Each structure stands twice: as structure tokens, then as C-alpha cells.
Tab-separated table of C-alpha atoms in Angstrom:
chain	number	residue	atom	x	y	z
N	1	MET	CA	11.435	-29.793	-21.697
N	2	SER	CA	13.302	-29.197	-18.175
N	3	GLY	CA	11.761	-30.209	-15.388
N	4	GLY	CA	9.319	-28.865	-12.979
N	5	LEU	CA	7.635	-28.655	-10.238
N	6	LEU	CA	4.335	-26.194	-8.416
N	7	VAL	CA	4.471	-25.441	-5.286
N	8	ALA	CA	0.853	-24.774	-3.761
N	9	GLY	CA	-0.664	-24.071	-0.470
N	10	THR	CA	-2.853	-25.409	2.006
N	11	THR	CA	-3.796	-21.823	2.142
N	12	SER	CA	-2.576	-18.334	1.455
N	13	ASP	CA	0.459	-17.038	3.559
N	14	ALA	CA	1.685	-21.051	4.641
N	15	GLY	CA	4.823	-19.900	2.892
N	16	LYS	CA	4.436	-21.166	-1.212
N	17	SER	CA	6.532	-17.437	-2.401
N	18	VAL	CA	9.767	-18.527	0.054
N	19	VAL	CA	9.425	-22.095	-0.663
N	20	THR	CA	10.159	-21.520	-3.648
N	21	ALA	CA	12.499	-18.829	-3.584
N	22	GLY	CA	14.598	-21.481	-1.305
N	23	ILE	CA	14.383	-23.959	-4.163
N	24	CYS	CA	15.043	-21.798	-6.713
N	25	ARG	CA	18.138	-21.196	-4.892
N	26	TRP	CA	19.033	-24.182	-3.727
N	27	LEU	CA	19.302	-25.376	-7.402
N	28	VAL	CA	20.988	-22.541	-9.071
N	29	ARG	CA	23.831	-23.016	-5.848
N	30	GLN	CA	24.230	-27.004	-7.664
N	31	GLY	CA	24.409	-25.376	-11.458
N	32	VAL	CA	21.239	-25.838	-12.228
N	33	LYS	CA	20.039	-22.790	-15.181
N	34	VAL	CA	16.822	-22.295	-13.149
N	35	ALA	CA	13.624	-19.857	-13.271
N	36	PRO	CA	10.558	-19.044	-11.408
N	37	PHE	CA	7.013	-19.107	-12.631
N	38	LYS	CA	3.547	-17.645	-11.492
N	39	ALA	CA	0.667	-18.231	-14.159
N	40	GLN	CA	-1.736	-15.626	-11.719
N	41	ASN	CA	-0.325	-12.921	-9.123
N	42	MET	CA	-3.012	-11.728	-6.968
N	43	SER	CA	-0.662	-8.396	-5.439
N	44	LEU	CA	0.045	-4.487	-4.985
N	45	ASN	CA	3.178	-5.257	-4.843
N	46	SER	CA	4.901	-4.959	-8.564
N	47	PHE	CA	7.550	-4.130	-10.356
N	48	VAL	CA	9.094	-3.490	-13.485
N	49	THR	CA	11.178	-5.606	-15.600
N	50	ARG	CA	14.252	-4.203	-17.582
N	51	GLU	CA	11.597	-5.110	-20.885
N	52	GLY	CA	9.145	-2.130	-19.225
N	53	ALA	CA	6.673	-5.170	-18.115
N	54	GLU	CA	5.000	-4.729	-14.677
N	55	ILE	CA	4.775	-8.278	-12.616
N	56	GLY	CA	4.811	-9.326	-8.840
N	57	ARG	CA	7.457	-8.178	-6.620
N	58	ALA	CA	7.883	-12.200	-5.330
N	59	GLN	CA	8.502	-13.462	-9.042
N	60	ALA	CA	11.120	-10.695	-8.897
N	61	MET	CA	12.486	-11.689	-6.014
N	62	GLN	CA	12.320	-15.482	-7.524
N	63	ALA	CA	14.528	-14.526	-10.507
N	64	GLN	CA	17.295	-12.592	-8.591
N	65	ALA	CA	17.229	-16.249	-5.652
N	66	CYS	CA	17.321	-17.531	-9.254
N	67	ARG	CA	20.314	-14.849	-10.305
N	68	ILE	CA	18.509	-14.189	-13.753
N	69	GLU	CA	16.725	-11.476	-14.692
N	70	PRO	CA	12.982	-11.259	-14.114
N	71	THR	CA	11.008	-10.704	-17.323
N	72	ALA	CA	7.080	-11.024	-18.162
N	73	LEU	CA	7.242	-14.678	-19.072
N	74	MET	CA	7.371	-15.570	-15.139
N	75	ASN	CA	4.132	-13.836	-14.390
N	76	PRO	CA	2.067	-13.308	-17.513
N	77	VAL	CA	-0.638	-12.292	-15.105
N	78	LEU	CA	-1.223	-9.584	-12.394
N	79	LEU	CA	-4.089	-8.740	-10.630
N	80	LYS	CA	-3.880	-5.566	-9.360
N	81	PRO	CA	-6.904	-5.004	-6.599
N	82	GLY	CA	-8.815	-1.849	-7.318
N	83	GLY	CA	-12.025	-2.585	-4.227
N	84	GLU	CA	-13.869	-4.764	-3.203
N	85	GLN	CA	-15.176	-6.140	-6.848
N	86	SER	CA	-12.713	-5.469	-9.132
N	87	SER	CA	-8.796	-5.699	-10.459
N	88	GLN	CA	-6.775	-4.071	-12.757
N	89	VAL	CA	-5.971	-7.309	-15.799
N	90	VAL	CA	-2.196	-6.771	-16.018
N	91	LEU	CA	-1.362	-9.124	-19.271
N	92	LEU	CA	2.356	-9.592	-20.634
N	93	GLY	CA	3.602	-6.677	-18.678
N	94	LYS	CA	0.711	-4.283	-19.684
N	95	PRO	CA	-2.546	-3.056	-18.065
N	96	VAL	CA	-5.288	-5.050	-20.853
N	97	GLY	CA	-8.547	-3.820	-18.067
N	98	GLU	CA	-10.613	-3.312	-15.086
N	99	LEU	CA	-12.368	-6.602	-14.476
N	100	SER	CA	-15.268	-7.617	-11.866
N	101	ALA	CA	-13.962	-11.220	-9.710
N	102	ARG	CA	-17.353	-12.227	-11.367
N	103	GLY	CA	-16.252	-10.847	-14.655
N	104	TYR	CA	-12.337	-12.422	-14.467
N	105	HIS	CA	-13.678	-15.964	-13.196
N	106	GLY	CA	-16.956	-16.302	-15.370
N	107	GLY	CA	-15.113	-16.328	-18.383
N	108	ARG	CA	-12.140	-14.603	-18.618
N	109	GLN	CA	-9.444	-15.865	-16.616
N	110	GLN	CA	-9.947	-20.031	-18.320
N	111	LYS	CA	-9.582	-17.612	-22.016
N	112	LEU	CA	-6.188	-16.982	-20.617
N	113	LEU	CA	-4.749	-20.252	-20.045
N	114	GLY	CA	-3.438	-20.726	-23.711
N	115	THR	CA	-1.466	-17.673	-22.894
N	116	VAL	CA	0.017	-18.965	-19.179
N	117	LEU	CA	1.094	-22.547	-20.694
N	118	ASP	CA	3.028	-20.753	-23.735
N	119	CYS	CA	4.936	-18.725	-21.114
N	120	LEU	CA	5.749	-21.681	-18.991
N	121	ALA	CA	6.559	-23.625	-21.802
N	122	GLU	CA	8.582	-21.067	-23.351
N	123	LEU	CA	10.317	-21.001	-20.076
N	124	ARG	CA	11.480	-25.207	-20.101
N	125	GLY	CA	12.585	-24.381	-23.352
N	126	THR	CA	15.068	-22.227	-21.777
N	127	TYR	CA	15.602	-23.399	-18.392
N	128	ASP	CA	16.824	-26.806	-16.646
N	129	ALA	CA	13.760	-26.079	-14.190
N	130	VAL	CA	10.674	-23.780	-13.862
N	131	ILE	CA	9.664	-23.956	-10.366
N	132	CYS	CA	6.236	-22.459	-10.282
N	133	GLU	CA	4.369	-21.256	-7.185
N	134	GLY	CA	0.246	-21.495	-6.500
N	135	ALA	CA	-1.953	-18.927	-5.232
N	136	GLY	CA	-3.987	-19.721	-2.554
N	137	SER	CA	-5.005	-23.170	-2.288
N	138	PRO	CA	-5.644	-26.037	-4.981
N	139	ALA	CA	-9.031	-27.393	-3.091
N	140	GLU	CA	-10.516	-24.056	-4.173
N	141	ILE	CA	-13.880	-25.539	-5.559
N	142	ASN	CA	-15.796	-23.512	-6.319
N	143	LEU	CA	-12.875	-21.810	-8.430
N	144	ARG	CA	-11.295	-25.271	-10.209
N	145	ARG	CA	-13.706	-25.038	-13.275
N	146	THR	CA	-11.846	-21.689	-14.607
N	147	ASP	CA	-8.449	-22.928	-12.632
N	148	ILE	CA	-5.117	-21.047	-14.351
N	149	VAL	CA	-2.397	-21.156	-11.513
N	150	ASN	CA	-2.825	-24.198	-9.383
N	151	MET	CA	-3.960	-27.764	-10.925
N	152	GLY	CA	-5.451	-26.323	-14.291
N	153	ILE	CA	-1.452	-25.435	-15.322
N	154	ALA	CA	0.150	-28.647	-13.419
N	155	ARG	CA	-2.672	-30.894	-15.073
N	156	GLY	CA	-1.928	-28.213	-18.384
N	157	ALA	CA	1.996	-28.544	-17.745
N	158	ARG	CA	1.851	-32.187	-16.395
N	159	LEU	CA	3.758	-31.048	-13.263
N	160	PRO	CA	4.683	-32.471	-10.147
N	161	VAL	CA	2.921	-31.038	-7.255
N	162	LEU	CA	4.468	-30.288	-3.648
N	163	VAL	CA	1.826	-28.917	-1.218
N	164	VAL	CA	3.179	-26.311	1.355
N	165	GLY	CA	1.825	-25.983	5.078
N	166	ASP	CA	1.659	-23.328	7.653
N	167	ILE	CA	1.860	-25.990	10.626
N	168	ASP	CA	2.630	-22.389	12.951
N	169	ARG	CA	-1.222	-21.592	12.566
N	170	GLY	CA	-1.627	-25.482	13.576
N	171	GLY	CA	-4.523	-27.740	12.326
N	172	VAL	CA	-1.510	-28.783	9.567
N	173	PHE	CA	-2.276	-32.216	9.131
N	174	ALA	CA	-5.780	-31.866	8.603
N	175	SER	CA	-5.069	-29.203	5.760
N	176	PHE	CA	-2.904	-31.395	3.882
N	177	PHE	CA	-5.303	-34.644	4.024
N	178	GLY	CA	-8.543	-31.960	2.926
N	179	THR	CA	-6.576	-30.326	0.460
N	180	LEU	CA	-6.060	-33.774	-1.069
N	181	ALA	CA	-9.061	-35.058	-0.294
N	182	LEU	CA	-11.061	-32.113	-2.477
N	183	LEU	CA	-9.150	-32.558	-5.521
N	184	SER	CA	-10.635	-35.128	-8.630
N	185	PRO	CA	-8.696	-38.302	-8.844
N	186	GLU	CA	-6.969	-36.845	-12.002
N	187	ASP	CA	-5.632	-33.677	-9.943
N	188	GLN	CA	-4.927	-36.009	-7.074
N	189	GLU	CA	-2.844	-38.488	-9.320
N	190	LEU	CA	-0.098	-35.584	-9.763
N	191	VAL	CA	0.369	-34.462	-5.746
N	192	ALA	CA	3.137	-35.735	-4.791
N	193	GLY	CA	3.316	-35.159	-1.116
N	194	PHE	CA	3.512	-31.940	1.483
N	195	LEU	CA	6.393	-30.365	2.913
N	196	VAL	CA	5.283	-28.767	5.908
N	197	ASN	CA	6.421	-25.000	6.946
N	198	LYS	CA	7.762	-23.012	10.122
N	199	PHE	CA	7.854	-25.801	12.287
N	200	ARG	CA	8.951	-25.150	16.217
N	201	GLY	CA	10.297	-27.641	18.193
N	202	ASP	CA	11.317	-31.120	17.970
N	203	VAL	CA	11.341	-32.884	14.549
N	204	SER	CA	11.385	-36.708	16.428
N	205	LEU	CA	7.482	-35.713	18.163
N	206	LEU	CA	6.016	-34.732	14.251
N	207	GLU	CA	7.525	-37.957	13.354
N	208	PRO	CA	4.608	-40.211	13.903
N	209	GLY	CA	2.134	-37.723	12.814
N	210	LEU	CA	4.158	-37.369	9.387
N	211	ASP	CA	3.930	-41.287	8.749
N	212	MET	CA	0.262	-41.523	9.541
N	213	LEU	CA	-0.579	-38.964	7.081
N	214	HIS	CA	1.627	-40.768	4.692
N	215	GLY	CA	-0.482	-44.461	5.405
N	216	LEU	CA	-3.744	-42.200	5.257
N	217	THR	CA	-2.732	-40.356	1.332
N	218	GLY	CA	-0.078	-42.643	0.125
N	219	ARG	CA	2.499	-39.661	0.144
N	220	ARG	CA	5.092	-39.106	1.319
N	221	THR	CA	6.241	-35.595	3.350
N	222	TYR	CA	9.601	-34.063	1.435
N	223	GLY	CA	10.556	-31.842	4.228
N	224	VAL	CA	10.357	-30.308	7.579
N	225	LEU	CA	11.360	-26.686	7.469
N	226	PRO	CA	11.936	-24.541	10.866
N	227	PHE	CA	10.225	-21.106	11.801
N	228	ARG	CA	12.701	-18.691	11.114
N	229	HIS	CA	12.172	-14.730	11.843
N	230	GLY	CA	13.146	-12.341	8.539
N	231	LEU	CA	12.320	-15.009	5.703
N	232	GLY	CA	9.554	-13.300	4.767
N	233	ILE	CA	10.978	-11.100	1.286
N	234	ASP	CA	8.695	-9.548	-1.399
N	235	GLU	CA	5.231	-11.756	-0.755
N	236	GLU	CA	2.065	-10.482	-2.198
N	237	ASP	CA	0.357	-8.334	0.545
N	238	GLY	CA	0.552	-8.073	4.382
N	239	LEU	CA	1.471	-5.462	6.779
N	240	ARG	CA	5.053	-6.433	6.886
N	241	VAL	CA	8.170	-4.924	6.753
N	242	SER	CA	10.708	-8.138	5.418
N	243	LEU	CA	13.695	-6.561	6.508
N	244	ARG	CA	12.616	-5.274	9.873
N	245	GLY	CA	12.533	-8.769	11.729
N	246	ALA	CA	16.776	-9.576	10.629
N	247	VAL	CA	17.742	-6.051	12.135
N	248	ARG	CA	15.526	-6.218	15.080
N	249	GLU	CA	17.123	-9.136	15.830
N	250	SER	CA	20.595	-8.505	14.938
N	251	VAL	CA	23.472	-8.033	18.114
N	252	VAL	CA	25.512	-6.740	16.567
N	253	ALA	CA	24.128	-3.820	14.344
N	254	PRO	CA	23.231	-0.461	17.394
N	255	PRO	CA	22.686	2.450	16.097
N	256	VAL	CA	26.024	4.010	14.657
N	257	GLY	CA	25.411	7.433	16.050
N	258	GLU	CA	23.840	8.867	19.498
N	259	ASP	CA	20.099	8.143	18.331
N	260	VAL	CA	17.290	6.180	16.606
N	261	LEU	CA	15.422	7.382	13.672
N	262	ARG	CA	11.397	6.734	13.583
N	263	VAL	CA	9.588	6.252	10.261
N	264	ALA	CA	5.938	5.709	10.350
N	265	VAL	CA	4.063	4.836	7.175
N	266	CYS	CA	0.899	5.858	6.427
N	267	ALA	CA	-1.373	2.552	5.953
N	268	ILE	CA	-3.331	3.894	3.495
N	269	PRO	CA	-6.403	2.043	1.347
N	270	LEU	CA	-4.885	-0.035	-1.331
N	271	MET	CA	-1.132	0.577	-0.164
N	272	SER	CA	0.823	-0.544	-2.695
N	273	ASN	CA	5.009	-1.246	-2.638
N	274	PHE	CA	5.384	-0.581	0.198
N	275	THR	CA	8.403	-2.571	0.118
N	276	ASP	CA	9.440	0.722	-0.873
N	277	VAL	CA	10.561	0.886	3.171
N	278	ASP	CA	12.470	-2.429	3.798
N	279	ALA	CA	15.567	-0.748	2.911
N	280	LEU	CA	15.592	2.090	5.723
N	281	ALA	CA	14.167	-0.918	8.377
N	282	ALA	CA	17.362	-2.821	6.914
N	283	GLU	CA	19.502	0.510	8.562
N	284	PRO	CA	20.610	-0.256	12.251
N	285	GLY	CA	18.981	2.329	14.284
N	286	VAL	CA	15.886	3.105	11.998
N	287	VAL	CA	12.438	1.966	13.178
N	288	VAL	CA	9.867	1.467	11.178
N	289	ARG	CA	6.283	0.390	11.570
N	290	PHE	CA	2.561	1.305	9.805
N	291	VAL	CA	0.130	3.951	11.546
N	292	ASP	CA	-3.282	4.454	11.291
N	293	ARG	CA	-3.769	7.393	13.680
N	294	PRO	CA	-2.613	11.115	13.839
N	295	GLU	CA	-1.433	10.795	17.728
N	296	GLU	CA	0.932	8.091	15.979
N	297	LEU	CA	2.577	10.633	13.882
N	298	ALA	CA	3.483	12.413	16.668
N	299	ASP	CA	7.069	11.306	17.836
N	300	ALA	CA	7.766	9.652	14.553
N	301	ASP	CA	10.933	12.070	12.691
N	302	LEU	CA	10.015	10.848	9.128
N	303	VAL	CA	6.466	10.089	7.890
N	304	VAL	CA	5.873	8.064	4.486
N	305	VAL	CA	2.859	8.159	2.482
N	306	PRO	CA	3.924	5.603	0.799
N	307	GLY	CA	2.237	3.892	-3.156
N	308	THR	CA	-1.113	3.176	-3.831
N	309	ARG	CA	-3.756	1.767	-6.843
N	310	GLY	CA	-6.339	3.950	-5.572
N	311	THR	CA	-4.586	7.963	-5.092
N	312	VAL	CA	-7.747	9.674	-4.690
N	313	ARG	CA	-9.547	7.045	-2.331
N	314	ALA	CA	-6.590	7.176	0.368
N	315	LEU	CA	-6.392	10.961	-0.050
N	316	ARG	CA	-10.067	11.172	1.165
N	317	TRP	CA	-9.283	8.833	3.911
N	318	LEU	CA	-6.183	10.596	5.074
N	319	ARG	CA	-8.897	12.920	5.339
N	320	GLU	CA	-11.451	10.985	7.258
N	321	ARG	CA	-8.915	10.138	9.746
N	322	GLY	CA	-7.456	13.547	10.358
N	323	LEU	CA	-3.655	12.370	9.212
N	324	ALA	CA	-3.991	14.872	6.151
N	325	ASP	CA	-4.832	18.112	8.757
N	326	ALA	CA	-1.212	16.012	10.378
N	327	LEU	CA	0.782	16.183	7.400
N	328	VAL	CA	-0.163	19.641	6.679
N	329	ARG	CA	1.308	20.634	10.447
N	330	ARG	CA	4.322	18.184	10.060
N	331	ALA	CA	4.655	20.226	6.917
N	332	ALA	CA	4.329	23.913	8.166
N	333	GLU	CA	6.898	22.992	10.945
N	334	GLY	CA	9.826	21.316	8.817
N	335	ARG	CA	9.084	18.118	10.435
N	336	PRO	CA	10.464	15.792	7.182
N	337	VAL	CA	7.985	14.055	4.950
N	338	LEU	CA	8.528	11.719	1.547
N	339	GLY	CA	5.933	10.482	-0.331
N	340	VAL	CA	6.355	8.184	-3.276
N	341	CYS	CA	4.251	7.369	-6.023
N	342	GLY	CA	0.429	8.028	-5.541
N	343	GLY	CA	1.130	9.196	-2.026
N	344	PHE	CA	3.645	11.887	-3.750
N	345	GLN	CA	0.465	12.384	-5.928
N	346	ILE	CA	-1.345	13.025	-2.485
N	347	LEU	CA	0.705	16.109	-1.343
N	348	GLY	CA	0.599	17.748	-4.736
N	349	GLU	CA	-2.293	20.714	-5.053
N	350	HIS	CA	-4.643	18.901	-7.473
N	351	ILE	CA	-5.136	15.511	-9.157
N	352	GLU	CA	-7.093	15.015	-11.989
N	353	ASP	CA	-8.545	11.682	-12.204
N	354	GLU	CA	-10.512	10.376	-14.912
N	355	VAL	CA	-9.192	7.470	-15.046
N	356	GLU	CA	-8.710	5.633	-11.408
N	357	SER	CA	-11.246	6.869	-9.880
N	358	ARG	CA	-12.860	8.939	-11.982
N	359	ALA	CA	-13.472	12.034	-9.239
N	360	GLY	CA	-12.773	14.482	-11.173
N	361	ALA	CA	-11.025	17.611	-10.081
N	362	VAL	CA	-9.478	16.448	-6.690
N	363	ALA	CA	-7.538	19.389	-4.159
N	364	GLY	CA	-4.189	17.595	-3.158
N	365	LEU	CA	-3.004	18.525	0.105
N	366	GLY	CA	-1.129	21.202	-1.128
N	367	LEU	CA	2.176	20.168	0.556
N	368	LEU	CA	4.124	20.617	-3.041
N	369	PRO	CA	3.377	22.328	-6.196
N	370	VAL	CA	2.621	20.188	-8.075
N	371	ARG	CA	-0.070	19.285	-10.470
N	372	VAL	CA	-0.751	15.878	-11.419
N	373	ARG	CA	-3.487	14.115	-14.589
N	374	PHE	CA	-4.251	10.944	-14.613
N	375	ALA	CA	-3.346	9.058	-18.177
N	376	ARG	CA	-4.667	5.692	-19.711
N	377	GLU	CA	-1.650	4.761	-20.194
N	378	LYS	CA	0.704	3.340	-17.392
N	379	THR	CA	3.826	4.428	-17.075
N	380	LEU	CA	6.391	1.526	-16.457
N	381	THR	CA	9.799	2.596	-16.556
N	382	ARG	CA	13.254	2.065	-15.068
N	383	PRO	CA	15.122	5.219	-14.179
N	384	SER	CA	18.538	6.097	-13.063
N	385	GLY	CA	20.074	8.847	-12.378
N	386	GLN	CA	21.520	11.108	-9.385
N	387	ALA	CA	20.502	12.706	-6.451
N	388	LEU	CA	22.046	14.548	-3.265
N	389	GLY	CA	24.913	14.264	-4.938
N	390	GLU	CA	24.877	9.627	-5.162
N	391	PRO	CA	23.547	7.428	-7.945
N	392	VAL	CA	20.149	6.417	-7.247
N	393	GLU	CA	18.209	4.080	-9.522
N	394	GLY	CA	14.720	3.089	-9.143
N	395	TYR	CA	11.322	1.877	-11.328
N	396	GLU	CA	7.833	3.543	-12.280
N	397	ILE	CA	4.237	2.438	-11.990
N	398	HIS	CA	1.652	5.090	-11.839
N	399	HIS	CA	-1.174	6.205	-14.486
N	400	GLY	CA	-0.914	9.794	-12.943
N	401	VAL	CA	1.075	12.625	-14.702
N	402	ALA	CA	2.824	14.889	-12.916
N	403	ALA	CA	3.714	18.524	-13.403
N	404	VAL	CA	6.311	19.974	-11.322
N	405	GLU	CA	5.917	23.836	-10.963
N	406	GLY	CA	8.531	24.585	-8.611
N	407	GLY	CA	10.661	23.481	-5.389
N	408	GLU	CA	13.679	21.747	-5.475
N	409	PRO	CA	14.015	18.795	-8.109
N	410	PHE	CA	14.255	15.195	-6.227
N	411	LEU	CA	14.398	12.239	-8.452
N	412	ASP	CA	11.579	12.988	-11.166
N	413	GLY	CA	9.422	15.196	-8.331
N	414	CYS	CA	10.839	17.761	-6.032
N	415	ARG	CA	11.838	18.816	-2.511
N	416	VAL	CA	10.298	22.311	-0.622
N	417	GLY	CA	12.074	22.220	2.813
N	418	ALA	CA	11.627	18.753	4.470
N	419	VAL	CA	9.255	17.600	2.345
N	420	TRP	CA	9.892	15.505	-0.786
N	421	GLY	CA	7.561	13.261	-3.265
N	422	THR	CA	8.785	11.592	-6.395
N	423	HIS	CA	7.211	8.342	-8.359
N	424	TRP	CA	10.248	6.535	-8.087
N	425	HIS	CA	10.029	3.198	-6.158
N	426	GLY	CA	13.075	1.194	-4.847
N	427	SER	CA	14.828	4.402	-4.932
N	428	LEU	CA	16.414	3.741	-1.156
N	429	GLU	CA	17.878	0.610	-2.183
N	430	SER	CA	20.988	2.637	-3.481
N	431	ASP	CA	23.011	2.393	-0.907
N	432	GLY	CA	24.691	6.247	-0.998
N	433	PHE	CA	21.435	8.186	-1.208
N	434	ARG	CA	19.613	6.838	1.049
N	435	ARG	CA	22.394	7.211	3.277
N	436	ALA	CA	22.243	11.030	2.020
N	437	PHE	CA	18.638	10.896	2.313
N	438	LEU	CA	18.440	9.606	6.484
N	439	ARG	CA	21.597	12.391	6.920
N	440	GLU	CA	19.030	15.094	5.523
N	441	VAL	CA	16.150	13.132	7.668
N	442	ALA	CA	17.993	13.378	10.515
N	443	ALA	CA	19.109	16.661	10.247
N	444	ALA	CA	15.648	18.312	9.574
N	445	ALA	CA	14.438	16.320	12.855
N	446	GLY	CA	17.013	17.288	15.037
N	447	ARG	CA	18.438	13.478	15.608
N	448	ARG	CA	22.258	12.856	16.107
N	449	PHE	CA	21.690	9.918	14.230
N	450	THR	CA	24.144	8.614	12.367
N	451	PRO	CA	23.472	6.326	9.083
N	452	ALA	CA	25.674	2.984	8.837
N	453	PRO	CA	28.122	3.399	6.363
N	454	GLY	CA	28.371	-0.803	5.723
N	455	THR	CA	25.169	-1.295	5.501
N	456	SER	CA	24.749	-2.863	1.270
N	457	PHE	CA	20.730	-3.839	1.079
N	458	ALA	CA	21.643	-5.929	-2.116
N	459	ALA	CA	23.769	-7.876	-0.178
N	460	LEU	CA	21.244	-8.859	2.949
N	461	ARG	CA	19.073	-9.198	0.619
N	462	GLU	CA	20.926	-12.279	-1.134
N	463	GLU	CA	21.761	-12.878	2.728
N	464	GLN	CA	18.386	-13.745	2.638
N	465	LEU	CA	18.436	-15.666	-0.233
N	466	ASP	CA	20.960	-18.328	0.475
N	467	ARG	CA	18.955	-18.695	4.113
N	468	LEU	CA	16.576	-19.447	2.506
N	469	GLY	CA	18.501	-22.070	0.282
N	470	ASP	CA	19.862	-23.353	3.489
N	471	LEU	CA	16.994	-24.140	4.487
N	472	ILE	CA	15.933	-26.390	1.832
N	473	GLU	CA	19.347	-27.871	1.543
N	474	GLN	CA	19.493	-28.340	4.926
N	475	HIS	CA	15.798	-29.636	6.122
N	476	ALA	CA	14.222	-30.921	3.170
N	477	ASP	CA	14.996	-34.544	1.259
N	478	THR	CA	16.847	-32.730	-1.551
N	479	ASP	CA	18.063	-36.053	-3.629
N	480	ALA	CA	13.913	-37.387	-3.357
N	481	LEU	CA	13.179	-33.630	-4.470
N	482	TRP	CA	15.189	-33.442	-7.799
N	483	ARG	CA	13.906	-36.871	-8.735
N	484	LEU	CA	10.435	-34.879	-7.807
N	485	ILE	CA	11.430	-32.001	-10.369
N	486	GLU	CA	13.122	-33.917	-13.355
N	487	SER	CA	11.078	-37.507	-13.521
N	488	GLY	CA	7.357	-36.070	-12.311
N	489	ALA	CA	4.826	-37.496	-9.456
N	490	PRO	CA	5.673	-41.759	-8.640
N	491	GLN	CA	3.268	-43.654	-11.057
N	492	GLY	CA	0.334	-45.107	-8.497
N	493	LEU	CA	-0.086	-42.672	-5.811
N	494	PRO	CA	-3.978	-43.785	-4.353
N	495	PHE	CA	-6.842	-41.692	-4.713
N	496	ILE	CA	-8.363	-39.853	-1.548
N	497	PRO	CA	-12.035	-40.035	-1.786
N	498	PRO	CA	-14.326	-37.791	-2.213
N	499	GLY	CA	-12.511	-35.996	-4.656
N	500	ALA	CA	-13.718	-32.738	-5.973
N	501	PRO	CA	-18.053	-32.283	-6.185
N	502	ALA	CA	-18.962	-33.354	-9.349
């Protein structure tokens, strides 16, 4: 077997995804053949691999950090929420059904432990090291019995565990100690130590606390990572535009033209793959914001209706909020609107849905001559082609099948006036196509905006991944980290009471 490590966290959003990516990038720069792994991911941000499997975008990003192609082995179980109580279960890249939270945690999840361990073993047989990401907290004592993503996978594969804590939130020492103290003796044996994330200030002021934590737990801290803006790339869920922070901080990338371009993204329910707008936010002079009120569309040069896991529900929300009427007015005035995937379906004339919402026939906004019928089989493809005179690539993840009955061709969808619609996610990451599209938007909006000629989204992504690798290389004890990956948790680590409840 190869080396391995599980990156767990004291909470959700402690930084597990970016720390995992940073460790992966640091290792690959040392010549280590490394792969990422997350047994179970709950996210509406997903990606399609070249073999047509759907996985979490975080694992696709981590694979890029490893400089390898993502595969379904890296995220064998993906849960895509469809509401407060249920999720679509995607197993080895293919949807296998909808389950309630009670149904999943009540028995189905534990049955998947063998599958995820097999996937991890296959990766470990191929790579020098596999860096695994946990989910939430390993101390979810109500879910430990069926856990397959935190201590369940660590115990099953004998992985050492590094617990990440977000000190920017406060209470990190209590979180580290409490996480450990709520684990069983068998689980605690694998928790090697801690990693502090998002620290601001003088590290010397933190060191007495780290020493006391070591005295209390017998476990060392493997590093203190400083707070850095603009590093939240392709994480699970949350209203963030991952490259926007980096662009706003840049003092060397002012708008090229006379005007900026304002983009408003409708924050619809069950919004999925909102990472589509990251490439827009990467452009100098493009300002992206999420909106949920019609008046916020007034000064927007482009409105994006993004993907969603609930097309009919999102359409109803747009109508209830008055945003649907505002979109119709925009289209009548010739002001730009872009619909992506579920957003594209919403802009059409008619939706027939007996699969996702089971709502039957529903009228769309009627902005595009498109009729949508939901199929039980999910479309999972990686299309490529040409549009607006430029090469473009994307990926498709949808149950809705669109029949386009007019307009000008646009990717797999169509265009009518200043309204565009497509099922293709990720198309705006194609630099030439993105610039051509923004020129069309600027012309329709009457803005003297010029796309920067040299912006490369792929290069910006690589720069960010290298910054993550730099954080690990410069602020973690990499020698100790490698010993941990190669040899496992130290022997004789003390038990910290009370441990997990019986």
C-alpha cells in the first residue's frame, strides 16, 4: 500500500478542501505521484470526468492540484440535495436514486463502506500517496455508527488523521480538544495532530497555546497557515465567487476599456455549479454579485440564471420574488440574460417534469423557443465545439432534455436577441469564447467595456493551486507531514477522556 492521510476538520468550512489541495500540490512538486479522495461528498457543485462520471468539483480541483485527470474513484459517493430532507445519491459517478436523510443514514450509508474502501485501495495501489478529505467533523457522535467519510474510512484503511481548525472563527483550541475528546479510544489512536488554518497576526503569540494543547492531548500541531484572500476555489457549497477576491485585490489589472461590466447572478434555490461565473469574475473590470431582489437587476449589464437542482422550484421562486417579471422586461428591452443548465430550462417556453419535481406541465418564462422534458436518465457529457467564432469546451449534468425550436444556435441551446441559453457548464473557462461573449454583452448593454486580451483562466487556477502548495511548504512542518503520510500516526498517543458515548 502507498502512503495516505485523512484531512479532517473541526467544522464544515474549516478549510479541508483547500488544505487537501495544498498538500497535493506540495507533494506533486516534490515528484510524488499523488491522488485526492473523498469517500462521500454532499454538494451541488459537481463535475463530469472524461469517462462520463459525476463527482464533486472539489475533488476535480484537487485532481488538478495533483496534475492528473479526475476519476469516479476519487469521489465514489456524491449526495446532491434536492430539498431539506432528501438527496440524489450518485454512486461511482452515476445516479442511483433519491433517499431521505433518515433512509441514507439509517442503513444505506454503512453498506457503502466496502465500496469506498475498495476505491481507496485501488487508488493506493496506483499512487505513491492518497490525500483524503473528510466531511463536516469527525466528532459527529450521532452519525459515527454509519460514518464512511471520517473516522470510518480512517479506521477501515488505517489512515493517520490531521484535524484542521479555522482560527479566524475563534475557539480553535476548544474545537481541537473537544473534537478529540469526543472520539472513541480506537479513533483517537489515529488522530496524529492538528493544523491551524486562517491565522492572522504574530505566530509567536499563538505558540503558548499550541504548547498547552500538546500538553493536554499529547499531539503536536503540524503547522499554522496564515489567512490568505481568494483561495476558496471549488469548495462544496456556499455563496462565494472563487476568483473574485483575487481579482479585486489586484492592483495590476484595472479595466482595459472605459467601463466596467456588472454581472448579477440570481441566487435561486438549490443553486448548482455557480462556479460557472468564476471565469467572469476573473476578468479585469467585471464585477460579479449574487442577487435575490428585482431592483438589484436594474444596473446589471448581464443577468445570469445559473444551474439548479430544482428547476421548477427555482422558477416558482423567481416568480414569487418578482425576478421573473424583471427578467421578462430585460429581454423585451434587449438587455443581456444568460441561462445555464437549469437556468436555460427556466428561460424556455414549457417544462414537462415527472422526474425532479413531479410537477407535470409548467410554463417557463418564454424568453427562448425551447421545450424541456425531464428524462430519468441523467445526461453526463463533456462536449466541445465552436461558438462565436471561438473553440469552447464544457460539461453537461442534467435530467432535462431540451427541444430547441428556433433562435440562433448557441452551444447546445439558442439565442434570441440578447438572451442566451445553454446546458453547458464551464464554457466561460474557454478564454477566447469568454472574451467574444463579453464583447457581445458589452455591445448589447451599451458599455465601453473591453475584455483583457491576456487573461487565462487556466493560468489563474494554476497560480491559485501553487499558492496553496506554497502555504503548506512555507508554513507546515513538511518533514513531519511526510513522515505521517508515509508511516502513519505515531504509536502510544494518549487517550483523552471522556471519549465517544457508548
